[in-house]
Amino acid sequence: MMARSRNFDITRLPGFTLIAVLSFVLLYAPIITLVIYSFNGGNSVNQWGGLSLKWYAIAAQNEAVQSAAIRSFVIAIWASIIATTVATMAALGTSRRAKFKGQTFIYIVINQPLMVPEIVTAVALLLFFSWIKIATGYAGLGYLILAHSAFCVPFAYLPIKARLDGMDTAMETAAADLYASPLQTFRHVTLPLLMPGIGAGAMLAFIISLDDVIITEFVKSAGQDTLPTYMLGQLRRALTPEVNAISTVLLAVSVAVLTVFFLITRKRG
Amino acid sequence: MSVTNGFAVVARNVGKTYGEGKSAVTALGNVSLEIRKGEFFTLLGPSGCGKTSLLRCIAGFETPTSGAILLSGRDITYDPPNSRPINTVFQSYALFPHLTVAQNVGFGLKMQGKPKAEIASATARVLALVKLEAFADRLPQQMSGGQQQRVALARALAPAPEVLLLDEPLSALDLKLRKEMQGELKRLQIETGITFIFVTHDQEEALTMSDRIGIMSAGDLLQVGPPREIYNNPVNRFVADFIGETNFLTAEVRNNVVRIGAGHEFAVPLNGRQGTITLAIRPEQVSLGPAGTGLPAKVVEATYLGTDTHYTVALQDDSRLTARIQSNTTASLEVGDQVGLMIDPNAIRVLEA
Ligand SMILES: Nc1ncnc2c1ncn2[C@@H]1O[C@H](COP(=O)(O)OP(=O)(O)OP(=O)(O)O)[C@@H](O)[C@H]1O
Ligand SMILES: [Mg+2]
């Protein structure tokens, strides 16, 4: 009788523990294996040949890896700056003004990259950029930066919008009451208060850009490999534990950035 | 020179309607009000009567649907809030959480582009005024509710506005702190000479602090006057009921004489009114004597309140009155006691029925 009067508790459903354990194993066992095998001293991706940092050294000395790594970071940094700027403006436009007709449509436009299959966007961008390439003759990193900026916008937008919606407009009213012009209000009140959201948005955008394969593969010109497309390329040749080492480094970077992200949102949110 | 020059703020036929069509809400009907320079003016009224709306129109956060707002004779109806020399103490304080106490207080002056040295000295002076010098480098979250309330006050005072608007600034404080802040506010108002427009729905607060009070109900201003005048001469039943406790008695006027109870007569100034009227009598104006003197009545309820005791008595026609008697003046009465009720005819107000 006592038990029945208690609140619903999902841990008491039959099979809960089994499903939870299975989920964790499925999620993390492959990653843990990958990390362990990145320290493999042998030449096979899946046969253990002793503990060693050999493949890290090989990857670090590989010029193709070096240039892909630099390219990945350059693109990710630019893409996160551009996407975060656009996302911040979009968030302000959708939550710091009177409701307007077509607001729902704007949400759809902003979040389009989350809904349209990535492969479709990739093909579309390939087509679109090829025209521009022919017209302008420019074949630099700009196309990749633009493409990454575009699909990173919704990821940057979500935390910024959430932060802004949670912020009391009374702050801005108080600023206006204290002689701040709209621009001063933004600069001295809205922006500083929004900063944790903007930081979180930028970090998410950075990770998403760093990790992208499909769009990059379609948009890149020859010699414009990023780390993920370089690894994909290796798949078609002899696969060595080098990819494990690179993956582990990427994983470490992602975890580090996401940890900072959670620390920021926890502290200020 | 316009005739409105002696006034800090003038509201001329101000109306405010939120929304349109079916969802329209009229917050202010047609409010006209003149607030004198250096005055402590209080807007008093029940929840939803439009006090905040009127304040927001004066501050510039809302534009009146009709009418005009004048500041020292100048029409500011359509000026943005940041160009009005009017500051607000918000009910929720609305302190900037990312700025220290000193930075919060200096914010207005900084936005006005005042030199750093002037900002620093003004900030220090105002912080001293609210006795928060020691807290200059704290963040607002690190302070108690009462201290935050003082910071909000200091922040609004620092730019030395012509008018200070205070929207229920004390409602979040406990009783003791509230009493303390009431005295503090009054002192600050006198020291600075700034016109205060204060909003509350606490009638006692309004009576003790204000030079004049405006009573609002359902978007309209019912009566404006000094506390004593409003207390003693309420214009209608709403005001009488809202300010202090009041007994209302229905009475018959016959041959210019008022009858209450079962035929007892009073000489009350009537201004030619006839028929059924309502009398308003304050509980402290009712006295109780031994049976046989005055109107016969019976005690039906006695509530001991320390210095005073409230007795509810029933007249012969079963209409009821509350009397407030100082506890130590008479031997205490018991429920069921027969008493004689006396009312000073000069203390009786005649209201429309
Ligand atoms: N932004 C708004 N949109 C629509 N209606 C509003 C808005 N602000 C106020 N109102 C309505 O206008 C009326 C007056 O509101 P107002 O806030 O001025 O009352 P108040 O006297 O300050 O009340 P309280 O003592 O509860 O603060 C209320 O009926 C309220 O619901
Ligand atoms: Mg209000």
Tab-separated table of N, CA and C in Angstrom, chain B residues 84-212:
chain	number	residue	atom	x	y	z
B	84	ARG	N	14.176	61.194	-20.328
B	84	ARG	CA	13.391	61.853	-19.290
B	84	ARG	C	14.185	61.914	-17.985
B	85	PRO	N	14.264	63.090	-17.357
B	85	PRO	CA	14.966	63.184	-16.069
B	85	PRO	C	14.113	62.634	-14.931
B	86	ILE	N	13.657	61.393	-15.137
B	86	ILE	CA	12.788	60.705	-14.176
B	86	ILE	C	13.405	59.332	-13.951
B	87	ASN	N	13.571	58.916	-12.714
B	87	ASN	CA	14.108	57.582	-12.439
B	87	ASN	C	13.103	56.756	-11.656
B	88	THR	N	13.281	55.441	-11.764
B	88	THR	CA	12.315	54.526	-11.166
B	88	THR	C	12.997	53.582	-10.180
B	89	VAL	N	12.350	53.342	-9.055
B	89	VAL	CA	12.751	52.252	-8.171
B	89	VAL	C	11.755	51.128	-8.438
B	90	PHE	N	12.253	50.044	-9.034
B	90	PHE	CA	11.354	48.979	-9.458
B	90	PHE	C	10.992	48.073	-8.294
B	91	GLN	N	9.797	47.526	-8.393
B	91	GLN	CA	9.321	46.624	-7.347
B	91	GLN	C	10.256	45.426	-7.207
B	92	SER	N	10.750	44.931	-8.348
B	92	SER	CA	11.661	43.774	-8.328
B	92	SER	C	13.116	44.224	-8.215
B	93	TYR	N	13.343	45.506	-7.975
B	93	TYR	CA	14.666	46.138	-7.873
B	93	TYR	C	15.387	46.238	-9.219
B	94	ALA	N	15.347	45.123	-10.013
B	94	ALA	CA	15.996	45.121	-11.335
B	94	ALA	C	17.430	45.630	-11.286
B	95	LEU	N	18.187	45.185	-10.308
B	95	LEU	CA	19.604	45.553	-10.243
B	95	LEU	C	20.373	44.744	-11.293
B	96	PHE	N	21.447	45.339	-11.826
B	96	PHE	CA	22.239	44.633	-12.829
B	96	PHE	C	23.127	43.615	-12.122
B	97	PRO	N	22.914	42.308	-12.371
B	97	PRO	CA	23.632	41.295	-11.596
B	97	PRO	C	25.121	41.227	-11.923
B	98	HIS	N	25.508	41.747	-13.102
B	98	HIS	CA	26.920	41.634	-13.502
B	98	HIS	C	27.729	42.845	-13.051
B	99	LEU	N	27.104	43.806	-12.383
B	99	LEU	CA	27.808	45.009	-11.943
B	99	LEU	C	27.817	45.073	-10.421
B	100	THR	N	28.886	45.660	-9.876
B	100	THR	CA	28.964	45.808	-8.425
B	100	THR	C	27.958	46.875	-7.979
B	101	VAL	N	27.789	46.966	-6.685
B	101	VAL	CA	26.884	47.959	-6.121
B	101	VAL	C	27.255	49.358	-6.606
B	102	ALA	N	28.556	49.681	-6.536
B	102	ALA	CA	28.993	51.010	-6.966
B	102	ALA	C	28.727	51.230	-8.451
B	103	GLN	N	28.973	50.185	-9.263
B	103	GLN	CA	28.733	50.311	-10.704
B	103	GLN	C	27.246	50.455	-11.010
B	104	ASN	N	26.415	49.748	-10.247
B	104	ASN	CA	24.971	49.897	-10.396
B	104	ASN	C	24.563	51.335	-10.115
B	105	VAL	N	25.059	51.869	-9.009
B	105	VAL	CA	24.678	53.218	-8.599
B	105	VAL	C	25.197	54.262	-9.594
B	106	GLY	N	26.387	54.008	-10.151
B	106	GLY	CA	26.966	54.971	-11.084
B	106	GLY	C	26.458	54.836	-12.508
B	107	PHE	N	25.624	53.807	-12.762
B	107	PHE	CA	25.218	53.497	-14.137
B	107	PHE	C	24.583	54.685	-14.864
B	108	GLY	N	23.619	55.332	-14.200
B	108	GLY	CA	22.900	56.440	-14.838
B	108	GLY	C	23.841	57.569	-15.239
B	109	LEU	N	24.743	57.918	-14.343
B	109	LEU	CA	25.675	59.014	-14.632
B	109	LEU	C	26.633	58.626	-15.760
B	110	LYS	N	27.060	57.350	-15.757
B	110	LYS	CA	27.957	56.876	-16.803
B	110	LYS	C	27.277	56.976	-18.171
B	111	MET	N	26.003	56.569	-18.226
B	111	MET	CA	25.276	56.626	-19.489
B	111	MET	C	25.082	58.067	-19.952
B	112	GLN	N	25.026	58.988	-18.990
B	112	GLN	CA	24.893	60.399	-19.343
B	112	GLN	C	26.222	60.990	-19.795
B	113	GLY	N	27.298	60.169	-19.707
B	113	GLY	CA	28.602	60.628	-20.160
B	113	GLY	C	29.301	61.557	-19.187
B	114	LYS	N	28.962	61.451	-17.917
B	114	LYS	CA	29.610	62.303	-16.913
B	114	LYS	C	31.058	61.844	-16.703
B	115	PRO	N	31.954	62.777	-16.344
B	115	PRO	CA	33.356	62.373	-16.107
B	115	PRO	C	33.484	61.407	-14.935
B	116	LYS	N	34.541	60.574	-15.010
B	116	LYS	CA	34.739	59.513	-14.018
B	116	LYS	C	34.760	60.033	-12.589
B	117	ALA	N	35.457	61.161	-12.389
B	117	ALA	CA	35.599	61.699	-11.038
B	117	ALA	C	34.234	62.095	-10.477
B	118	GLU	N	33.403	62.674	-11.323
B	118	GLU	CA	32.074	63.088	-10.877
B	118	GLU	C	31.220	61.862	-10.527
B	119	ILE	N	31.334	60.823	-11.368
B	119	ILE	CA	30.582	59.591	-11.103
B	119	ILE	C	30.998	59.015	-9.750
B	120	ALA	N	32.319	58.959	-9.528
B	120	ALA	CA	32.834	58.373	-8.285
B	120	ALA	C	32.345	59.153	-7.066
B	121	SER	N	32.393	60.472	-7.138
B	121	SER	CA	32.002	61.245	-5.954
B	121	SER	C	30.493	61.174	-5.727
B	122	ALA	N	29.714	61.216	-6.826
B	122	ALA	CA	28.256	61.121	-6.673
B	122	ALA	C	27.872	59.759	-6.115
B	123	THR	N	28.539	58.705	-6.616
B	123	THR	CA	28.250	57.351	-6.148
B	123	THR	C	28.533	57.242	-4.651
B	124	ALA	N	29.687	57.757	-4.242
B	124	ALA	CA	30.050	57.686	-2.823
B	124	ALA	C	29.040	58.454	-1.971
B	125	ARG	N	28.629	59.628	-2.466
B	125	ARG	CA	27.701	60.454	-1.692
B	125	ARG	C	26.355	59.739	-1.512
B	126	VAL	N	25.834	59.177	-2.626
B	126	VAL	CA	24.528	58.524	-2.554
B	126	VAL	C	24.595	57.241	-1.724
B	127	LEU	N	25.712	56.493	-1.843
B	127	LEU	CA	25.852	55.279	-1.038
B	127	LEU	C	25.869	55.627	0.447
B	128	ALA	N	26.480	56.778	0.770
B	128	ALA	CA	26.483	57.216	2.167
B	128	ALA	C	25.063	57.571	2.604
B	129	LEU	N	24.330	58.173	1.696
B	129	LEU	CA	22.956	58.582	1.984
B	129	LEU	C	22.092	57.381	2.380
B	130	VAL	N	22.323	56.224	1.715
B	130	VAL	CA	21.539	55.031	2.050
B	130	VAL	C	22.330	54.089	2.963
B	131	LYS	N	23.443	54.576	3.495
B	131	LYS	CA	24.241	53.840	4.477
B	131	LYS	C	24.758	52.515	3.943
B	132	LEU	N	25.300	52.543	2.729
B	132	LEU	CA	25.836	51.321	2.139
B	132	LEU	C	27.288	51.495	1.698
B	133	GLU	N	27.993	52.458	2.289
B	133	GLU	CA	29.385	52.722	1.868
B	133	GLU	C	30.214	51.448	1.893
B	134	ALA	N	29.959	50.603	2.896
B	134	ALA	CA	30.810	49.428	3.097
B	134	ALA	C	30.575	48.349	2.041
B	135	PHE	N	29.509	48.509	1.231
B	135	PHE	CA	29.135	47.430	0.319
B	135	PHE	C	29.438	47.742	-1.137
B	136	ALA	N	30.197	48.818	-1.384
B	136	ALA	CA	30.387	49.318	-2.750
B	136	ALA	C	30.858	48.253	-3.733
B	137	ASP	N	31.709	47.324	-3.280
B	137	ASP	CA	32.300	46.379	-4.219
B	137	ASP	C	31.615	45.022	-4.245
B	138	ARG	N	30.486	44.926	-3.573
B	138	ARG	CA	29.750	43.656	-3.607
B	138	ARG	C	28.902	43.570	-4.873
B	139	LEU	N	28.532	42.332	-5.205
B	139	LEU	CA	27.548	42.138	-6.266
B	139	LEU	C	26.166	42.112	-5.613
B	140	PRO	N	25.131	42.532	-6.362
B	140	PRO	CA	23.795	42.594	-5.764
B	140	PRO	C	23.342	41.275	-5.137
B	141	GLN	N	23.728	40.130	-5.784
B	141	GLN	CA	23.285	38.826	-5.272
B	141	GLN	C	23.845	38.541	-3.886
B	142	GLN	N	24.914	39.252	-3.527
B	142	GLN	CA	25.547	38.977	-2.228
B	142	GLN	C	24.951	39.841	-1.124
B	143	MET	N	23.778	40.426	-1.373
B	143	MET	CA	23.189	41.311	-0.373
B	143	MET	C	21.785	40.855	-0.004
B	144	SER	N	21.334	41.268	1.167
B	144	SER	CA	19.995	40.889	1.618
B	144	SER	C	18.952	41.702	0.856
B	145	GLY	N	17.687	41.287	0.984
B	145	GLY	CA	16.605	41.981	0.287
B	145	GLY	C	16.548	43.460	0.639
B	146	GLY	N	16.688	43.760	1.922
B	146	GLY	CA	16.622	45.151	2.351
B	146	GLY	C	17.776	45.983	1.806
B	147	GLN	N	18.960	45.354	1.743
B	147	GLN	CA	20.116	46.068	1.203
B	147	GLN	C	19.972	46.301	-0.296
B	148	GLN	N	19.446	45.276	-1.007
B	148	GLN	CA	19.229	45.428	-2.444
B	148	GLN	C	18.265	46.569	-2.720
B	149	GLN	N	17.260	46.663	-1.866
B	149	GLN	CA	16.257	47.692	-1.989
B	149	GLN	C	16.892	49.081	-1.848
B	150	ARG	N	17.868	49.204	-0.937
B	150	ARG	CA	18.586	50.468	-0.782
B	150	ARG	C	19.461	50.765	-1.983
B	151	VAL	N	20.058	49.698	-2.566
B	151	VAL	CA	20.882	49.905	-3.763
B	151	VAL	C	20.000	50.439	-4.891
B	152	ALA	N	18.822	49.834	-5.034
B	152	ALA	CA	17.899	50.280	-6.080
B	152	ALA	C	17.552	51.752	-5.879
B	153	LEU	N	17.353	52.119	-4.638
B	153	LEU	CA	17.026	53.502	-4.300
B	153	LEU	C	18.201	54.425	-4.631
B	154	ALA	N	19.403	53.996	-4.232
B	154	ALA	CA	20.603	54.796	-4.494
B	154	ALA	C	20.829	54.953	-5.991
B	155	ARG	N	20.603	53.868	-6.733
B	155	ARG	CA	20.823	53.908	-8.172
B	155	ARG	C	19.897	54.923	-8.843
B	156	ALA	N	18.650	54.974	-8.342
B	156	ALA	CA	17.689	55.899	-8.934
B	156	ALA	C	17.941	57.340	-8.491
B	157	LEU	N	18.534	57.510	-7.317
B	157	LEU	CA	18.776	58.868	-6.811
B	157	LEU	C	20.056	59.487	-7.381
B	158	ALA	N	21.033	58.640	-7.724
B	158	ALA	CA	22.362	59.141	-8.089
B	158	ALA	C	22.342	60.196	-9.204
B	159	PRO	N	21.565	60.005	-10.270
B	159	PRO	CA	21.581	61.042	-11.310
B	159	PRO	C	20.777	62.290	-10.934
B	160	ALA	N	20.336	62.396	-9.697
B	160	ALA	CA	19.554	63.545	-9.224
B	160	ALA	C	18.403	63.883	-10.178
B	161	PRO	N	17.447	62.952	-10.308
B	161	PRO	CA	16.338	63.179	-11.238
B	161	PRO	C	15.392	64.258	-10.703
B	162	GLU	N	14.553	64.791	-11.591
B	162	GLU	CA	13.538	65.742	-11.131
B	162	GLU	C	12.449	65.010	-10.359
B	163	VAL	N	12.161	63.804	-10.829
B	163	VAL	CA	11.074	63.037	-10.225
B	163	VAL	C	11.543	61.610	-9.992
B	164	LEU	N	11.203	61.052	-8.830
B	164	LEU	CA	11.520	59.657	-8.541
B	164	LEU	C	10.209	58.872	-8.467
B	165	LEU	N	10.144	57.786	-9.233
B	165	LEU	CA	8.954	56.945	-9.214
B	165	LEU	C	9.261	55.690	-8.411
B	166	LEU	N	8.400	55.351	-7.488
B	166	LEU	CA	8.640	54.169	-6.653
B	166	LEU	C	7.421	53.261	-6.708
B	167	ASP	N	7.570	52.111	-7.387
B	167	ASP	CA	6.437	51.200	-7.548
B	167	ASP	C	6.467	50.122	-6.469
B	168	GLU	N	5.675	50.294	-5.451
B	168	GLU	CA	5.614	49.351	-4.325
B	168	GLU	C	6.995	48.893	-3.905
B	169	PRO	N	7.897	49.826	-3.590
B	169	PRO	CA	9.278	49.426	-3.341
B	169	PRO	C	9.440	48.643	-2.045
B	170	LEU	N	8.467	48.714	-1.166
B	170	LEU	CA	8.644	48.088	0.151
B	170	LEU	C	7.868	46.783	0.301
B	171	SER	N	7.128	46.399	-0.750
B	171	SER	CA	6.202	45.275	-0.568
B	171	SER	C	6.913	43.951	-0.338
B	172	ALA	N	8.201	43.857	-0.751
B	172	ALA	CA	8.889	42.577	-0.586
B	172	ALA	C	9.592	42.473	0.769
B	173	LEU	N	9.512	43.526	1.572
B	173	LEU	CA	10.239	43.519	2.848
B	173	LEU	C	9.333	43.072	3.988
B	174	ASP	N	9.939	42.528	5.042
B	174	ASP	CA	9.123	42.148	6.188
B	174	ASP	C	8.727	43.408	6.963
B	175	LEU	N	7.772	43.238	7.854
B	175	LEU	CA	7.114	44.384	8.487
B	175	LEU	C	8.093	45.349	9.154
B	176	LYS	N	9.058	44.800	9.893
B	176	LYS	CA	9.965	45.646	10.652
B	176	LYS	C	10.838	46.482	9.716
B	177	LEU	N	11.384	45.783	8.707
B	177	LEU	CA	12.232	46.457	7.735
B	177	LEU	C	11.429	47.503	6.966
B	178	ARG	N	10.162	47.165	6.713
B	178	ARG	CA	9.306	48.070	5.957
B	178	ARG	C	9.104	49.377	6.721
B	179	LYS	N	8.852	49.251	8.008
B	179	LYS	CA	8.667	50.440	8.851
B	179	LYS	C	9.925	51.301	8.820
B	180	GLU	N	11.083	50.626	8.918
B	180	GLU	CA	12.358	51.324	8.912
B	180	GLU	C	12.554	52.087	7.606
B	181	MET	N	12.251	51.378	6.494
B	181	MET	CA	12.455	51.985	5.176
B	181	MET	C	11.469	53.127	4.923
B	182	GLN	N	10.282	53.026	5.508
B	182	GLN	CA	9.315	54.114	5.350
B	182	GLN	C	9.905	55.415	5.876
B	183	GLY	N	10.497	55.326	7.079
B	183	GLY	CA	11.126	56.508	7.666
B	183	GLY	C	12.296	56.982	6.819
B	184	GLU	N	13.082	55.999	6.337
B	184	GLU	CA	14.248	56.286	5.507
B	184	GLU	C	13.851	57.030	4.235
B	185	LEU	N	12.809	56.530	3.584
B	185	LEU	CA	12.337	57.133	2.331
B	185	LEU	C	11.899	58.571	2.553
B	186	LYS	N	11.152	58.755	3.623
B	186	LYS	CA	10.642	60.090	3.931
B	186	LYS	C	11.814	61.044	4.181
B	187	ARG	N	12.810	60.568	4.923
B	187	ARG	CA	13.994	61.376	5.217
B	187	ARG	C	14.724	61.741	3.922
B	188	LEU	N	14.915	60.727	3.048
B	188	LEU	CA	15.615	60.970	1.785
B	188	LEU	C	14.877	61.984	0.930
B	189	GLN	N	13.548	61.873	0.943
B	189	GLN	CA	12.750	62.786	0.121
B	189	GLN	C	12.924	64.213	0.617
B	190	ILE	N	12.916	64.380	1.911
B	190	ILE	CA	13.069	65.729	2.469
B	190	ILE	C	14.481	66.254	2.232
B	191	GLU	N	15.495	65.367	2.421
B	191	GLU	CA	16.881	65.791	2.237
B	191	GLU	C	17.199	66.166	0.798
B	192	THR	N	16.666	65.388	-0.151
B	192	THR	CA	17.013	65.637	-1.551
B	192	THR	C	16.085	66.653	-2.202
B	193	GLY	N	14.895	66.804	-1.675
B	193	GLY	CA	13.930	67.729	-2.259
B	193	GLY	C	13.355	67.254	-3.583
B	194	ILE	N	13.608	65.967	-3.917
B	194	ILE	CA	13.108	65.424	-5.181
B	194	ILE	C	11.619	65.079	-5.040
B	195	THR	N	10.863	65.299	-6.110
B	195	THR	CA	9.454	64.916	-6.116
B	195	THR	C	9.355	63.391	-6.135
B	196	PHE	N	8.658	62.817	-5.171
B	196	PHE	CA	8.475	61.364	-5.117
B	196	PHE	C	7.052	61.012	-5.539
B	197	ILE	N	6.924	60.086	-6.453
B	197	ILE	CA	5.599	59.516	-6.731
B	197	ILE	C	5.686	58.054	-6.316
B	198	PHE	N	4.922	57.732	-5.319
B	198	PHE	CA	5.056	56.470	-4.610
B	198	PHE	C	3.783	55.654	-4.822
B	199	VAL	N	3.947	54.379	-5.131
B	199	VAL	CA	2.779	53.532	-5.342
B	199	VAL	C	2.699	52.500	-4.237
B	200	THR	N	1.506	52.313	-3.709
B	200	THR	CA	1.335	51.280	-2.688
B	200	THR	C	-0.116	50.843	-2.678
B	201	HIS	N	-0.364	49.633	-2.129
B	201	HIS	CA	-1.761	49.363	-1.835
B	201	HIS	C	-1.966	49.184	-0.325
B	202	ASP	N	-0.971	49.707	0.415
B	202	ASP	CA	-1.052	49.671	1.865
B	202	ASP	C	-1.494	51.048	2.356
B	203	GLN	N	-2.720	51.140	2.840
B	203	GLN	CA	-3.275	52.455	3.164
B	203	GLN	C	-2.562	53.124	4.333
B	204	GLU	N	-2.077	52.312	5.268
B	204	GLU	CA	-1.380	52.887	6.412
B	204	GLU	C	-0.076	53.557	5.971
B	205	GLU	N	0.632	52.870	5.069
B	205	GLU	CA	1.858	53.400	4.497
B	205	GLU	C	1.581	54.741	3.821
B	206	ALA	N	0.493	54.771	3.061
B	206	ALA	CA	0.124	55.992	2.342
B	206	ALA	C	-0.172	57.124	3.320
B	207	LEU	N	-0.928	56.817	4.362
B	207	LEU	CA	-1.325	57.857	5.323
B	207	LEU	C	-0.125	58.436	6.059
B	208	THR	N	0.826	57.578	6.443
B	208	THR	CA	1.926	58.071	7.265
B	208	THR	C	2.987	58.814	6.456
B	209	MET	N	3.166	58.468	5.190
B	209	MET	CA	4.305	59.016	4.455
B	209	MET	C	3.990	60.209	3.567
B	210	SER	N	2.759	60.323	3.107
B	210	SER	CA	2.494	61.213	1.982
B	210	SER	C	2.167	62.644	2.365
B	211	ASP	N	2.525	63.584	1.449
B	211	ASP	CA	1.984	64.931	1.521
B	211	ASP	C	0.555	64.918	0.979
B	212	ARG	N	0.395	64.235	-0.153
B	212	ARG	CA	-0.948	64.053	-0.711
B	212	ARG	C	-1.087	62.637	-1.241
